[in-house]
């Protein structure tokens, strides 16, 4: 096996020391001279027409420096892409959910800003609201966006093979309906930004975004400001999970208030703001129908999905597409039908959330797989093995799979969980459940872009400086990208200086989402560093009078193999290049892939162009308290095909964290609405897991060495969220025979289920 | 104008005479007046532990404590526990165990761990979970935080 000096090593995060010292600066820690504080007036009604906004009293309050309404903002709607644009930074005609942005104030302190909000008089005409997506689709339902018929923002109709013939060839047909609830991302750091408008009209914004370069484009579009005049900087970021990808209305508001007041402005969400005004995981209702042969072969599968979009699109259309792609491409099935509807309601809008539509699809599909296994009297693992995807296959919906370790995930998780033995000796109220998944391990170029850039330069003093547009949001990309570069140059990763996430000093990168940074930014880093490596070797071969192939690198020096003592340092090489040859030692890397195939259909994502798909299997062991219905997850095995683990320590961290979020979604996390109003917008009533609730998690890293990934690596960030809930729900069924079809699996539902048996 | 209160407090070994607004929390005092931004605000309602500091030997949520309550008291924040150039053994354990992801919960986790170990040097797994239950982390799933605490216990022996 190839030897690696840095790749594959369990190295702690390079930023961890700053973080444990408390010296890491997050956005909310930034305080500028003369800085104002912003508060936003939000709609108290779920659906209304805005008749009049009177800000005169607020403007007169001492300490108020600027007040903003739609009259001060360009009327350009935005979304993930102009096609789906439906949101204004401050609404002008209608408010469509409780929390919708109406006006904003910048004042000398937060108390004054809050006081000013109370002085703003808004006349609303209340409109009937609709909160259930199924109701919202019916003719005659209240219309939320004027031009959108039946509130259906996007519909997908896809068929592969011949669904009728497929079902006709099956020995068993199973149908059922599964539903999932809203989840809040709950990054511990809330959304925040600080904007300043310089005298030359240039805008600088420090913001906790997962995608600084993309944000610059979006701000430019929504505010009608040339992108070259916007400088986005992302300081340390306190967790995202998808919540920080969008252009937030607050970011646009902050910039406009800074322009209007001529002073720096900061806006920081309170935890309540965070719950009531940032994106959520889309709730779904999935009606499935599966046809199988007696031997377990799935001959046809069909899904009809209604996805609750909430009031605005954000990523909704793409989340629905992903729901289809992941449902359709898991397992080898020839005949597939998918019908999906993304439906507006007067509630908080959904957005990107770890797994991007896949957890919903996988919960439904993997519950169904268990139900099938039971009917066929087959081991659930054998059923999955029977239908598992293979390497180098094209699925019925034209997804090109390169590396694929699903079979290894299934068999290794089985072994690690002691499946066979535990099934034999099953005790009452204890159960084991399994679920698998497919996801992208490198984003996708479906929207036309999947870019990440990197620059590597060697300075005359020998400094090795890597710059990437990607953001480390806590997952550790800063560490693994420098590990990759260090490996190419045979240096210690610590020896590399790193600049990231700054639109003025780094090459563009789409951002941190889609489990794409390892693959895409990693590919760019690999390319940039190899380019510099070659320059160094070329220089050195001249000086040392040796062939490039005979040279070796170590600790910032280049030697002639076998003749120790004859060497030249990086610093000498760079000095010579700079001063004598007037040449820089800079390498560039740019990834934007894969090639889109001719059969790609952007409306259904048939032919979904991902650079690499990833696979996983989770096995949960639970114990149920029959007296209360409470579920304890006591053991958890998570096997992931991630190509190669660049840093196993950090990979385990991704898996453990995502499993915890998945357990939360499965059992306790439920953003509850009453007539469009969130009734549990705080950590007391919305329960994320505490240290007491998390089981021991055994991570298994299946290294399939992807042919296209940097060092064979694929992504991991979102994946471990995906099959967690169905593994738990299947384990609950195994334990007590209660099948939970609507998440979360609360003690009440389980207790009720137990009574019915 | 609100009447301000005069307080004398020791933060990380340094004494301060301060005039504070009686409504201000200790969290605001630390972050805004003393620029000790290592103490984080995750909820401002006592539910997440990101703002944990040590007040007279006991760990508190500084968002629930009024600044005036720090009068004549001793406060330790994350900026005050390393030993000269060296990290405190708990800080080092958090780094080495991979217990730090985004790092937003980390200062609070470390201070709560410190207060626990000052009180019970050899806690059981149950003690650890009991003490850290009020400190939420959304990134790590807590496994590596438990590893870090156990490593810190080992170091302190
Ligand atoms: S900020 Fe004090 S407990 Fe959350
Ligand atoms: S490391 Fe991010 S919240 Fe704990």
PDB file of N, CA, C and O in Angstrom, chain A residues 306 544 635 648 679:
ATOM      1  N   UNK A 306     -45.438  14.471  -0.627  1.00  0.00           N
ATOM      2  CA  UNK A 306     -45.856  15.864  -0.456  1.00  0.00           C
ATOM      3  C   UNK A 306     -44.909  16.481   0.561  1.00  0.00           C
ATOM      4  O   UNK A 306     -44.793  16.002   1.683  1.00  0.00           O
ATOM      5  N   UNK A 544      20.457  20.759  -8.558  1.00  0.00           N
ATOM      6  CA  UNK A 544      21.141  19.548  -8.095  1.00  0.00           C
ATOM      7  C   UNK A 544      21.666  18.699  -9.246  1.00  0.00           C
ATOM      8  O   UNK A 544      22.270  17.649  -9.022  1.00  0.00           O
ATOM      9  N   UNK A 635     -26.948   0.930  21.914  1.00  0.00           N
ATOM     10  CA  UNK A 635     -25.750   0.692  21.104  1.00  0.00           C
ATOM     11  C   UNK A 635     -26.006   1.193  19.701  1.00  0.00           C
ATOM     12  O   UNK A 635     -27.136   1.139  19.225  1.00  0.00           O
ATOM     13  N   UNK A 648      -9.216   9.967  10.372  1.00  0.00           N
ATOM     14  CA  UNK A 648     -10.242   9.145  11.045  1.00  0.00           C
ATOM     15  C   UNK A 648     -10.818   9.792  12.305  1.00  0.00           C
ATOM     16  O   UNK A 648     -11.993   9.630  12.599  1.00  0.00           O
ATOM     17  N   UNK A 679     -44.693  26.706  18.726  1.00  0.00           N
ATOM     18  CA  UNK A 679     -45.005  26.812  20.151  1.00  0.00           C
ATOM     19  C   UNK A 679     -43.850  26.380  21.055  1.00  0.00           C
ATOM     20  O   UNK A 679     -43.925  26.534  22.259  1.00  0.00           O
TER      21      UNK A 679
END
